[in-house]
Amino acid sequence: AAGVIQSPRHLIKEKRETATLKCYPIPRHDTVYWYQQGPGQDPQFLISFYEKMQSDKGSIPDRFSAQQFSDYHSELNMSSLELGDSALYFCATGRRDANSGNTIYFGEGSWLTVV
Amino acid sequence: AQSVAQPEDQVNVAEGNPLTVKCTYSVSGNPYLFWYVQYPNRGLQFLLKYITGDNLVKGSYGFEAEFNKSQTSFHLKKPSALVSDSALYFCAVRDGGSSGDKLTFGTGTRLAVRP
């Protein structure tokens, strides 16, 4: 079965640079979530989208922005990178359905290292 | 606000013995509860969920979880542990009464199954 695709899997950036992470959802999934997981930490919710509109917002820095496109893929843009942004970034997708509780499925993550 | 507590950082069990990973939650509305497993350097894999109905939920790889409303708990269990079950386990909750749809994760419990 098709899974959530994230790219790139690894990237190294220098401080103050910009990075863009991409997420391609499971077919027919209409919601996208972005999470950040630091070393030894639990995933922290950043932002989510439903039908291309922002649906919820968490602890996303102002330096970060995201959007969901017409084909439902999403991109997380990170600017003015700081050392503390080094983390594993997960995209998760789901299909909004009140009866199912909207289970979300995670991609393998994008490792960002800021040097 | 919604929150999850996983009181144990690590659980150690011998192969073949039963295992329990504890989780308690706090929500203002009806809870939607989930368990995910994370292997090293991998994404989170969905194990099981409770939305409504039977309090005992069965999931992947022989895992099950019991929803207890009075104790606000959703402990993960397996009758007979395998060495391959060794991983990081996250409990997560979504508040069914809120307008947001993010999952909030616990801090994770590392399960170590010894041969």
CSV table of C-alpha atoms in Angstrom, one decimal:
chain,number,residue,atom,x,y,z
A,1,ALA,CA,0.0,0.0,0.0
A,2,ALA,CA,1.1,3.5,-0.7
A,3,GLY,CA,2.5,5.4,2.2
A,4,VAL,CA,3.3,9.0,3.0
A,5,ILE,CA,6.3,10.2,1.0
A,6,GLN,CA,8.7,12.8,2.4
A,7,SER,CA,11.6,14.4,0.7
A,8,PRO,CA,14.4,14.9,1.1
A,9,ARG,CA,15.2,12.3,3.7
A,10,HIS,CA,18.3,14.0,4.9
A,11,LEU,CA,19.6,17.5,4.4
A,12,ILE,CA,22.3,19.6,5.9
A,13,LYS,CA,22.1,23.4,6.0
A,14,GLU,CA,24.1,26.2,7.5
A,15,LYS,CA,22.8,28.7,10.0
A,16,ARG,CA,20.6,31.4,8.4
A,17,GLU,CA,20.0,29.3,5.3
A,18,THR,CA,16.5,28.2,4.1
A,19,ALA,CA,15.2,24.7,3.7
A,20,THR,CA,12.0,23.3,2.1
A,21,LEU,CA,10.6,19.9,3.1
A,22,LYS,CA,8.0,18.2,0.9
A,23,CYS,CA,5.2,15.7,1.8
A,24,TYR,CA,3.1,13.6,-0.5
A,25,PRO,CA,0.1,12.1,1.2
A,26,ILE,CA,-1.5,8.7,0.9
A,27,PRO,CA,-4.0,8.8,-2.0
A,28,ARG,CA,-7.4,10.3,-1.0
A,29,HIS,CA,-6.0,11.7,2.2
A,30,ASP,CA,-7.2,15.3,2.7
A,31,THR,CA,-5.4,16.4,5.8
A,32,VAL,CA,-1.7,17.0,6.4
A,33,TYR,CA,0.1,17.5,9.7
A,34,TRP,CA,3.7,18.5,10.3
A,35,TYR,CA,5.5,17.5,13.5
A,36,GLN,CA,9.0,18.2,14.8
A,37,GLN,CA,10.9,15.6,16.8
A,38,GLY,CA,14.1,16.5,18.6
A,39,PRO,CA,16.6,13.9,19.8
A,40,GLY,CA,15.0,11.8,22.5
A,41,GLN,CA,11.8,13.9,22.4
A,42,ASP,CA,8.2,13.3,21.6
A,43,PRO,CA,6.8,14.7,18.3
A,44,GLN,CA,5.7,18.3,18.7
A,45,PHE,CA,2.8,19.5,16.5
A,46,LEU,CA,3.7,22.3,14.2
A,47,ILE,CA,0.8,22.9,11.8
A,48,SER,CA,-2.0,21.1,9.9
A,49,PHE,CA,-4.1,21.6,6.8
A,50,TYR,CA,-7.4,20.3,5.6
A,51,GLU,CA,-8.5,20.7,2.0
A,52,LYS,CA,-5.7,23.2,1.4
A,53,MET,CA,-6.7,25.5,4.3
A,54,GLN,CA,-4.8,25.7,7.6
A,55,SER,CA,-6.8,23.8,10.2
A,56,ASP,CA,-4.7,24.0,13.3
A,57,LYS,CA,-1.5,25.6,14.5
A,58,GLY,CA,0.9,24.5,17.1
A,59,SER,CA,4.4,25.5,18.1
A,60,ILE,CA,5.6,26.6,14.7
A,61,PRO,CA,8.1,29.4,14.7
A,62,ASP,CA,7.4,32.5,12.7
A,63,ARG,CA,10.4,31.7,10.6
A,64,PHE,CA,8.5,28.6,9.3
A,65,SER,CA,5.6,28.5,7.0
A,66,ALA,CA,3.7,25.8,5.2
A,67,GLN,CA,1.0,25.2,2.7
A,68,GLN,CA,-1.0,22.5,1.1
A,69,PHE,CA,-1.3,22.5,-2.7
A,70,SER,CA,-4.2,21.6,-5.0
A,71,ASP,CA,-2.8,18.1,-5.4
A,72,TYR,CA,-2.8,17.8,-1.6
A,73,HIS,CA,0.9,17.7,-1.2
A,74,SER,CA,2.4,20.0,1.3
A,75,GLU,CA,5.6,21.9,1.8
A,76,LEU,CA,7.2,23.2,5.0
A,77,ASN,CA,9.5,26.2,4.4
A,78,MET,CA,12.0,27.1,7.1
A,79,SER,CA,14.0,30.3,6.9
A,80,SER,CA,16.8,31.8,8.9
A,81,LEU,CA,17.7,28.4,10.2
A,82,GLU,CA,19.1,28.0,13.7
A,83,LEU,CA,21.1,25.3,15.3
A,84,GLY,CA,18.1,24.4,17.4
A,85,ASP,CA,16.1,23.6,14.3
A,86,SER,CA,18.1,20.4,13.9
A,87,ALA,CA,15.5,17.7,14.2
A,88,LEU,CA,13.5,15.0,12.5
A,89,TYR,CA,10.5,16.5,10.7
A,90,PHE,CA,7.5,14.3,10.2
A,91,CYS,CA,4.6,14.7,7.9
A,92,ALA,CA,1.5,12.7,8.6
A,93,THR,CA,-1.7,12.5,6.6
A,94,GLY,CA,-5.2,11.4,7.2
A,95,ARG,CA,-8.7,11.4,5.8
A,96,ARG,CA,-11.1,13.5,7.9
A,97,ASP,CA,-13.9,11.2,9.1
A,98,ALA,CA,-15.6,11.7,12.5
A,99,ASN,CA,-16.4,8.0,12.7
A,100,SER,CA,-12.8,6.9,12.3
A,101,GLY,CA,-11.3,9.5,14.6
A,102,ASN,CA,-9.2,10.5,11.6
A,103,THR,CA,-6.2,8.2,12.1
A,104,ILE,CA,-3.1,9.8,10.8
A,105,TYR,CA,-0.2,7.9,9.1
A,106,PHE,CA,3.4,9.1,9.3
A,107,GLY,CA,6.1,9.4,6.7
A,108,GLU,CA,9.6,8.2,7.4
A,109,GLY,CA,10.7,11.8,8.3
A,110,SER,CA,13.2,14.3,7.0
A,111,TRP,CA,16.4,14.7,9.0
A,112,LEU,CA,17.5,18.3,9.1
A,113,THR,CA,20.9,19.1,10.4
A,114,VAL,CA,21.8,22.8,10.8
A,115,VAL,CA,25.6,23.5,11.1
B,1,ALA,CA,-6.5,21.5,26.3
B,2,GLN,CA,-5.5,17.8,25.7
B,3,SER,CA,-2.6,16.0,27.2
B,4,VAL,CA,-1.2,12.5,27.6
B,5,ALA,CA,1.1,11.1,30.3
B,6,GLN,CA,3.3,8.1,29.9
B,7,PRO,CA,4.7,7.6,33.4
B,8,GLU,CA,7.4,5.1,32.5
B,9,ASP,CA,10.4,6.1,30.5
B,10,GLN,CA,11.3,2.5,30.0
B,11,VAL,CA,9.7,-0.9,30.5
B,12,ASN,CA,11.8,-4.1,30.6
B,13,VAL,CA,10.3,-7.5,30.1
B,14,ALA,CA,11.5,-11.0,29.2
B,15,GLU,CA,10.5,-12.5,25.9
B,16,GLY,CA,7.4,-14.6,26.3
B,17,ASN,CA,6.1,-12.6,29.3
B,18,PRO,CA,3.1,-10.2,29.1
B,19,LEU,CA,3.8,-6.5,28.7
B,20,THR,CA,2.0,-3.4,29.7
B,21,VAL,CA,2.8,0.2,28.6
B,22,LYS,CA,0.9,2.7,30.6
B,23,CYS,CA,-0.9,5.8,29.3
B,24,THR,CA,-3.3,8.3,30.9
B,25,TYR,CA,-5.0,11.2,29.2
B,26,SER,CA,-6.8,14.4,29.8
B,27,VAL,CA,-9.4,16.0,27.4
B,28,SER,CA,-12.4,18.2,27.8
B,29,GLY,CA,-14.5,16.2,25.3
B,30,ASN,CA,-14.6,12.6,24.2
B,31,PRO,CA,-11.2,11.1,23.8
B,32,TYR,CA,-9.9,9.6,20.6
B,33,LEU,CA,-6.9,7.6,21.7
B,34,PHE,CA,-4.0,6.1,19.6
B,35,TRP,CA,-0.9,4.1,20.1
B,36,TYR,CA,2.1,4.4,17.7
B,37,VAL,CA,5.4,2.6,17.7
B,38,GLN,CA,8.7,4.0,16.5
B,39,TYR,CA,11.8,2.0,15.6
B,40,PRO,CA,15.2,3.7,15.4
B,41,ASN,CA,15.4,6.4,12.8
B,42,ARG,CA,12.0,5.5,11.4
B,43,GLY,CA,8.6,7.1,11.3
B,44,LEU,CA,5.8,6.4,13.7
B,45,GLN,CA,3.7,3.4,12.8
B,46,PHE,CA,0.1,3.2,13.8
B,47,LEU,CA,-0.8,0.3,16.1
B,48,LEU,CA,-4.4,0.8,17.2
B,49,LYS,CA,-7.0,3.3,18.3
B,50,TYR,CA,-10.1,3.8,20.4
B,51,ILE,CA,-12.9,5.9,19.1
B,52,THR,CA,-16.0,4.5,20.6
B,53,GLY,CA,-17.6,1.1,21.4
B,54,ASP,CA,-15.8,-1.9,22.9
B,55,ASN,CA,-13.3,-0.8,25.6
B,56,LEU,CA,-10.8,-3.5,24.5
B,57,VAL,CA,-9.2,-2.6,21.2
B,58,LYS,CA,-7.1,-5.0,19.2
B,59,GLY,CA,-4.4,-3.8,16.8
B,60,SER,CA,-1.4,-4.8,14.8
B,61,TYR,CA,1.3,-7.3,15.8
B,62,GLY,CA,-0.8,-8.8,18.6
B,63,PHE,CA,-1.1,-5.6,20.6
B,64,GLU,CA,-4.3,-4.6,22.4
B,65,ALA,CA,-5.3,-1.7,24.6
B,66,GLU,CA,-8.0,-1.2,27.1
B,67,PHE,CA,-9.9,2.1,27.4
B,68,ASN,CA,-10.9,2.9,31.0
B,69,LYS,CA,-12.9,6.0,31.2
B,70,SER,CA,-13.1,6.2,35.0
B,71,GLN,CA,-9.3,6.0,35.3
B,72,THR,CA,-8.7,8.0,32.1
B,73,SER,CA,-6.3,5.4,31.0
B,74,PHE,CA,-5.5,3.6,27.7
B,75,HIS,CA,-2.8,1.0,28.6
B,76,LEU,CA,-1.1,-0.9,25.8
B,77,LYS,CA,-0.8,-4.7,26.4
B,78,LYS,CA,0.5,-7.8,24.7
B,79,PRO,CA,0.1,-11.3,26.1
B,80,SER,CA,3.5,-12.6,25.0
B,81,ALA,CA,6.4,-10.2,24.2
B,82,LEU,CA,8.9,-10.7,21.4
B,83,VAL,CA,12.4,-9.3,21.2
B,84,SER,CA,11.3,-7.6,18.0
B,85,ASP,CA,8.8,-5.6,20.0
B,86,SER,CA,11.7,-3.6,21.4
B,87,ALA,CA,11.0,0.0,20.3
B,88,LEU,CA,9.7,3.4,21.4
B,89,TYR,CA,6.0,3.5,22.0
B,90,PHE,CA,3.9,6.7,21.9
B,91,CYS,CA,0.4,7.2,23.2
B,92,ALA,CA,-1.6,10.0,21.6
B,93,VAL,CA,-4.9,11.7,22.1
B,94,ARG,CA,-7.3,13.9,20.1
B,95,ASP,CA,-10.0,15.8,21.8
B,96,GLY,CA,-13.2,14.9,20.0
B,97,GLY,CA,-14.9,17.9,21.4
B,98,SER,CA,-12.4,20.5,20.1
B,99,SER,CA,-12.3,22.2,16.8
B,100,GLY,CA,-8.7,21.3,16.2
B,101,ASP,CA,-7.6,18.0,14.9
B,102,LYS,CA,-4.1,17.6,16.0
B,103,LEU,CA,-2.8,14.6,17.9
B,104,THR,CA,-1.0,15.3,21.1
B,105,PHE,CA,1.7,12.7,22.0
B,106,GLY,CA,3.0,11.5,25.3
B,107,THR,CA,6.8,11.5,26.0
B,108,GLY,CA,7.1,7.9,24.9
B,109,THR,CA,8.1,4.7,26.6
B,110,ARG,CA,11.0,2.6,25.5
B,111,LEU,CA,10.2,-1.1,25.6
B,112,ALA,CA,13.1,-3.4,26.0
B,113,VAL,CA,12.4,-7.1,25.6
B,114,ARG,CA,15.3,-9.4,26.6
B,115,PRO,CA,15.7,-12.9,25.1
